[in-house]
PDB file of C-alpha atoms and ligand atoms in Angstrom:
ATOM      1  CA  MET A 142       0.014  -0.012   0.054  1.00 82.00           C
ATOM      2  CA  ALA A 143       1.286   3.458  -0.887  1.00 91.00           C
ATOM      3  CA  GLU A 144       2.752   5.526   1.942  1.00 92.00           C
ATOM      4  CA  LEU A 145       3.370   9.272   2.323  1.00 95.00           C
ATOM      5  CA  ILE A 146       6.972   9.943   3.343  1.00 95.00           C
ATOM      6  CA  ASN A 147       9.095  12.972   4.033  1.00 96.00           C
ATOM      7  CA  ILE A 148      12.582  12.797   2.528  1.00 97.00           C
ATOM      8  CA  LYS A 149      15.407  15.344   2.380  1.00 97.00           C
ATOM      9  CA  VAL A 150      17.340  15.257  -0.903  1.00 98.00           C
ATOM     10  CA  ASN A 151      20.076  17.698  -1.925  1.00 98.00           C
ATOM     11  CA  GLY A 152      19.083  19.980   0.962  1.00 97.00           C
ATOM     12  CA  LYS A 153      15.373  20.188  -0.004  1.00 97.00           C
ATOM     13  CA  ASN A 154      12.481  18.509   1.860  1.00 97.00           C
ATOM     14  CA  HIS A 155      10.024  16.560  -0.258  1.00 97.00           C
ATOM     15  CA  ARG A 156       6.782  14.760   0.504  1.00 96.00           C
ATOM     16  CA  VAL A 157       6.216  11.831  -1.791  1.00 96.00           C
ATOM     17  CA  THR A 158       3.750   8.955  -1.969  1.00 94.00           C
ATOM     18  CA  VAL A 159       5.528   5.726  -2.649  1.00 92.00           C
ATOM     19  CA  ASP A 160       5.230   1.999  -2.330  1.00 93.00           C
ATOM     20  CA  PRO A 161       7.297   1.404   0.856  1.00 88.00           C
ATOM     21  CA  GLU A 162       9.362  -1.331  -0.855  1.00 92.00           C
ATOM     22  CA  MET A 163      10.163   0.778  -3.902  1.00 95.00           C
ATOM     23  CA  PRO A 164      13.932   1.342  -4.173  1.00 97.00           C
ATOM     24  CA  LEU A 165      15.275   4.772  -3.411  1.00 98.00           C
ATOM     25  CA  LEU A 166      16.751   4.818  -6.947  1.00 98.00           C
ATOM     26  CA  TYR A 167      13.266   4.810  -8.475  1.00 98.00           C
ATOM     27  CA  LEU A 168      11.978   7.400  -6.055  1.00 97.00           C
ATOM     28  CA  LEU A 169      14.890   9.703  -6.992  1.00 98.00           C
ATOM     29  CA  ARG A 170      14.566   9.205 -10.763  1.00 98.00           C
ATOM     30  CA  ASN A 171      10.846   8.834 -11.191  1.00 97.00           C
ATOM     31  CA  ASN A 172       9.368  10.956  -8.435  1.00 96.00           C
ATOM     32  CA  LEU A 173      12.026  13.685  -8.093  1.00 98.00           C
ATOM     33  CA  GLN A 174      13.458  13.625 -11.654  1.00 98.00           C
ATOM     34  CA  LEU A 175      17.044  13.283 -10.361  1.00 98.00           C
ATOM     35  CA  ASN A 176      18.727  11.217 -13.023  1.00 98.00           C
ATOM     36  CA  GLY A 177      22.310  11.327 -11.725  1.00 98.00           C
ATOM     37  CA  PRO A 178      21.993   7.912 -10.079  1.00 98.00           C
ATOM     38  CA  LYS A 179      21.733   5.230 -12.769  1.00 98.00           C
ATOM     39  CA  TYR A 180      20.197   1.749 -12.860  1.00 98.00           C
ATOM     40  CA  GLY A 181      22.923  -0.752 -13.705  1.00 98.00           C
ATOM     41  CA  CYS A 182      22.489  -4.157 -11.994  1.00 98.00           C
ATOM     42  CA  GLY A 183      19.793  -3.599  -9.396  1.00 98.00           C
ATOM     43  CA  ILE A 184      21.559  -5.974  -6.956  1.00 98.00           C
ATOM     44  CA  GLU A 185      24.333  -3.834  -5.376  1.00 97.00           C
ATOM     45  CA  ARG A 186      27.031  -5.053  -7.742  1.00 97.00           C
ATOM     46  CA  CYS A 187      27.942  -2.132 -10.038  1.00 98.00           C
ATOM     47  CA  GLY A 188      27.768   1.179  -8.086  1.00 98.00           C
ATOM     48  CA  SER A 189      26.139   3.196 -10.872  1.00 98.00           C
ATOM     49  CA  CYS A 190      23.292   4.073  -8.546  1.00 98.00           C
ATOM     50  CA  MET A 191      25.410   5.363  -5.615  1.00 98.00           C
ATOM     51  CA  VAL A 192      24.149   8.267  -3.556  1.00 98.00           C
ATOM     52  CA  LEU A 193      25.326   9.742  -0.289  1.00 98.00           C
ATOM     53  CA  LEU A 194      23.292   8.881   2.818  1.00 98.00           C
ATOM     54  CA  ASN A 195      24.543  11.151   5.615  1.00 98.00           C
ATOM     55  CA  GLY A 196      27.776  11.452   3.663  1.00 98.00           C
ATOM     56  CA  LYS A 197      28.370   7.712   3.112  1.00 98.00           C
ATOM     57  CA  ALA A 198      28.233   6.230  -0.414  1.00 98.00           C
ATOM     58  CA  GLN A 199      25.484   3.641  -0.655  1.00 98.00           C
ATOM     59  CA  PRO A 200      23.768   1.849  -3.576  1.00 98.00           C
ATOM     60  CA  SER A 201      20.260   3.311  -3.945  1.00 98.00           C
ATOM     61  CA  CYS A 202      18.972   0.301  -5.884  1.00 98.00           C
ATOM     62  CA  VAL A 203      18.700  -1.895  -2.795  1.00 98.00           C
ATOM     63  CA  ILE A 204      17.518   0.641  -0.171  1.00 97.00           C
ATOM     64  CA  PRO A 205      13.763   1.156   0.078  1.00 96.00           C
ATOM     65  CA  GLY A 206      12.834   4.777  -0.455  1.00 94.00           C
ATOM     66  CA  SER A 207      10.854   4.725   2.782  1.00 92.00           C
ATOM     67  CA  ALA A 208      13.981   3.597   4.714  1.00 93.00           C
ATOM     68  CA  ALA A 209      15.971   6.467   3.282  1.00 92.00           C
ATOM     69  CA  ALA A 210      13.712   9.011   4.899  1.00 90.00           C
ATOM     70  CA  VAL A 211      15.850   9.048   8.078  1.00 94.00           C
ATOM     71  CA  TYR A 212      18.905  10.158   6.097  1.00 96.00           C
ATOM     72  CA  GLU A 213      20.088  13.289   4.259  1.00 97.00           C
ATOM     73  CA  VAL A 214      20.287  12.054   0.725  1.00 98.00           C
ATOM     74  CA  THR A 215      22.694  13.622  -1.776  1.00 98.00           C
ATOM     75  CA  THR A 216      22.810  12.782  -5.472  1.00 98.00           C
ATOM     76  CA  LEU A 217      25.172  13.948  -8.126  1.00 98.00           C
ATOM     77  CA  GLU A 218      22.933  16.941  -8.705  1.00 98.00           C
ATOM     78  CA  GLY A 219      23.491  18.055  -5.122  1.00 98.00           C
ATOM     79  CA  LEU A 220      27.275  18.368  -5.407  1.00 98.00           C
ATOM     80  CA  SER A 221      27.435  21.568  -7.400  1.00 96.00           C
ATOM     81  CA  LYS A 222      26.576  24.782  -5.595  1.00 92.00           C
ATOM     82  CA  ASN A 223      25.261  27.943  -7.373  1.00 92.00           C
ATOM     83  CA  ASN A 224      26.204  26.467 -10.731  1.00 91.00           C
ATOM     84  CA  VAL A 225      29.803  25.889  -9.563  1.00 97.00           C
ATOM     85  CA  LEU A 226      30.924  22.291  -9.993  1.00 97.00           C
ATOM     86  CA  ASP A 227      32.403  20.307  -7.152  1.00 98.00           C
ATOM     87  CA  PRO A 228      36.226  19.943  -7.540  1.00 98.00           C
ATOM     88  CA  ILE A 229      35.658  16.236  -8.128  1.00 98.00           C
ATOM     89  CA  GLN A 230      33.361  16.951 -11.039  1.00 98.00           C
ATOM     90  CA  GLU A 231      35.885  19.456 -12.409  1.00 98.00           C
ATOM     91  CA  ALA A 232      38.715  16.914 -12.108  1.00 98.00           C
ATOM     92  CA  PHE A 233      36.672  14.204 -13.856  1.00 98.00           C
ATOM     93  CA  ILE A 234      36.145  16.594 -16.811  1.00 98.00           C
ATOM     94  CA  GLU A 235      39.744  17.750 -16.923  1.00 98.00           C
ATOM     95  CA  GLU A 236      41.098  14.191 -16.813  1.00 98.00           C
ATOM     96  CA  GLN A 237      38.499  12.987 -19.330  1.00 97.00           C
ATOM     97  CA  ALA A 238      37.609  10.230 -16.893  1.00 98.00           C
ATOM     98  CA  ALA A 239      34.462   9.161 -18.731  1.00 96.00           C
ATOM     99  CA  GLN A 240      34.017   7.237 -21.918  1.00 96.00           C
ATOM    100  CA  CYS A 241      30.317   6.285 -22.082  1.00 97.00           C
ATOM    101  CA  GLY A 242      29.784   8.059 -18.756  1.00 97.00           C
ATOM    102  CA  TYR A 243      27.350   5.489 -17.310  1.00 98.00           C
ATOM    103  CA  CYS A 244      29.462   4.771 -14.252  1.00 98.00           C
ATOM    104  CA  THR A 245      30.616   8.385 -13.716  1.00 98.00           C
ATOM    105  CA  SER A 246      27.912   9.572 -11.289  1.00 98.00           C
ATOM    106  CA  GLY A 247      28.489   6.590  -9.000  1.00 98.00           C
ATOM    107  CA  MET A 248      32.295   7.033  -9.232  1.00 98.00           C
ATOM    108  CA  ILE A 249      32.057  10.742  -8.293  1.00 98.00           C
ATOM    109  CA  ILE A 250      29.734   9.956  -5.357  1.00 98.00           C
ATOM    110  CA  SER A 251      32.134   7.298  -4.002  1.00 98.00           C
ATOM    111  CA  ALA A 252      35.027   9.690  -4.474  1.00 98.00           C
ATOM    112  CA  LYS A 253      33.091  12.429  -2.631  1.00 98.00           C
ATOM    113  CA  ALA A 254      32.525  10.147   0.331  1.00 98.00           C
ATOM    114  CA  LEU A 255      36.242   9.223   0.335  1.00 98.00           C
ATOM    115  CA  LEU A 256      37.623  12.770   0.068  1.00 98.00           C
ATOM    116  CA  THR A 257      35.247  14.063   2.716  1.00 98.00           C
ATOM    117  CA  GLU A 258      36.794  11.545   5.204  1.00 97.00           C
ATOM    118  CA  ASN A 259      40.330  11.390   3.863  1.00 98.00           C
ATOM    119  CA  LYS A 260      41.824  14.463   2.268  1.00 96.00           C
ATOM    120  CA  ASN A 261      45.073  12.793   1.152  1.00 96.00           C
ATOM    121  CA  PRO A 262      44.149   9.272   0.083  1.00 98.00           C
ATOM    122  CA  THR A 263      46.884   6.936  -1.275  1.00 97.00           C
ATOM    123  CA  ASP A 264      46.355   5.227  -4.603  1.00 96.00           C
ATOM    124  CA  GLN A 265      45.465   2.100  -2.657  1.00 97.00           C
ATOM    125  CA  GLU A 266      42.856   3.926  -0.586  1.00 98.00           C
ATOM    126  CA  ILE A 267      41.301   5.383  -3.772  1.00 98.00           C
ATOM    127  CA  ARG A 268      41.141   1.947  -5.361  1.00 97.00           C
ATOM    128  CA  GLN A 269      39.585   0.522  -2.198  1.00 98.00           C
ATOM    129  CA  ALA A 270      37.003   3.319  -1.976  1.00 98.00           C
ATOM    130  CA  LEU A 271      35.977   2.719  -5.612  1.00 98.00           C
ATOM    131  CA  GLN A 272      35.937  -1.058  -5.485  1.00 97.00           C
ATOM    132  CA  ARG A 273      32.084  -1.219  -5.389  1.00 97.00           C
ATOM    133  CA  ASN A 274      31.999   0.827  -8.691  1.00 98.00           C
ATOM    134  CA  LEU A 275      32.465  -0.946 -12.020  1.00 97.00           C
ATOM    135  CA  CYS A 276      33.473   0.734 -15.251  1.00 97.00           C
ATOM    136  CA  ARG A 277      32.895  -1.392 -18.255  1.00 96.00           C
ATOM    137  CA  CYS A 278      34.694   0.984 -20.554  1.00 97.00           C
ATOM    138  CA  GLY A 279      37.971   0.477 -18.684  1.00 93.00           C
ATOM    139  CA  THR A 280      38.680   4.130 -17.760  1.00 95.00           C
ATOM    140  CA  HIS A 281      39.919   3.215 -14.328  1.00 94.00           C
ATOM    141  CA  THR A 282      43.354   4.795 -14.800  1.00 96.00           C
ATOM    142  CA  ARG A 283      41.808   8.147 -15.679  1.00 97.00           C
ATOM    143  CA  ILE A 284      39.281   7.870 -12.872  1.00 98.00           C
ATOM    144  CA  ILE A 285      42.039   7.361 -10.339  1.00 97.00           C
ATOM    145  CA  SER A 286      43.954  10.327 -11.796  1.00 98.00           C
ATOM    146  CA  ALA A 287      40.806  12.443 -11.501  1.00 98.00           C
ATOM    147  CA  VAL A 288      40.399  11.531  -7.827  1.00 98.00           C
ATOM    148  CA  GLN A 289      44.054  12.363  -7.150  1.00 98.00           C
ATOM    149  CA  LYS A 290      43.587  15.739  -8.973  1.00 98.00           C
ATOM    150  CA  ALA A 291      40.414  16.487  -7.060  1.00 98.00           C
ATOM    151  CA  ALA A 292      42.294  15.828  -3.731  1.00 98.00           C
ATOM    152  CA  ALA A 293      44.990  18.224  -4.805  1.00 97.00           C
ATOM    153  CA  LYS A 294      42.429  20.906  -5.760  1.00 96.00           C
ATOM    154  CA  MET A 295      40.627  20.503  -2.428  1.00 95.00           C
ATOM    155  CA  ASN A 296      43.906  20.801  -0.506  1.00 93.00           C
ATOM    156  CA  LYS A 297      44.958  24.104  -2.172  1.00 86.00           C
TER     157      LYS A 297
HETATM  158  S1  FES B1278      22.315  -0.456  -9.932  1.00 54.91           S
HETATM  159 FE1  FES B1278      22.755  -0.329  -7.847  1.00 54.91          FE
HETATM  160  S2  FES B1278      24.681  -1.284  -7.568  1.00 54.91           S
HETATM  161 FE2  FES B1278      24.123  -1.639  -9.667  1.00 54.91          FE
HETATM  162  S1  FES B1279      32.854   5.250 -18.704  1.00 54.91           S
HETATM  163 FE1  FES B1279      31.566   3.700 -19.454  1.00 54.91          FE
HETATM  164  S2  FES B1279      31.098   2.400 -17.795  1.00 54.91           S
HETATM  165 FE2  FES B1279      32.626   3.758 -17.058  1.00 54.91          FE
END
């Protein structure tokens, strides 16, 4: 049975009527028109649907939208402020870290969670933080360079 929930996404409060079991990914994309998070596998195996829940990167495909109401949710769309890109977004563009771009939103979200906690990650720590994110185009080397560059920008 549909349920009315309050959910905070990208700093804005929303009231939405949803099936309580419906994944957060569908709520974000279909109810709130936030298409940053992507559907890839639907079973927590690819990372394309990553969002921040209270700052931690989590796959939105396996979390019921109703369960996410207790968190502050941030999607890719919430990273830029006043039309200024987040340094991670800038670095991904500068390093040309996307080929098809399907994994990019999830990669940036995982990188954001990492760099919020650890301002100077080692290569190994970057690889570990991105291990739940798959890139089928094989742009991993550029993605890691982009995260390194973003860390350098944020430490200036
Ligand atoms: S769609 Fe969520 S992890 Fe793949
Ligand atoms: S750029 Fe295509 S899946 Fe990563």
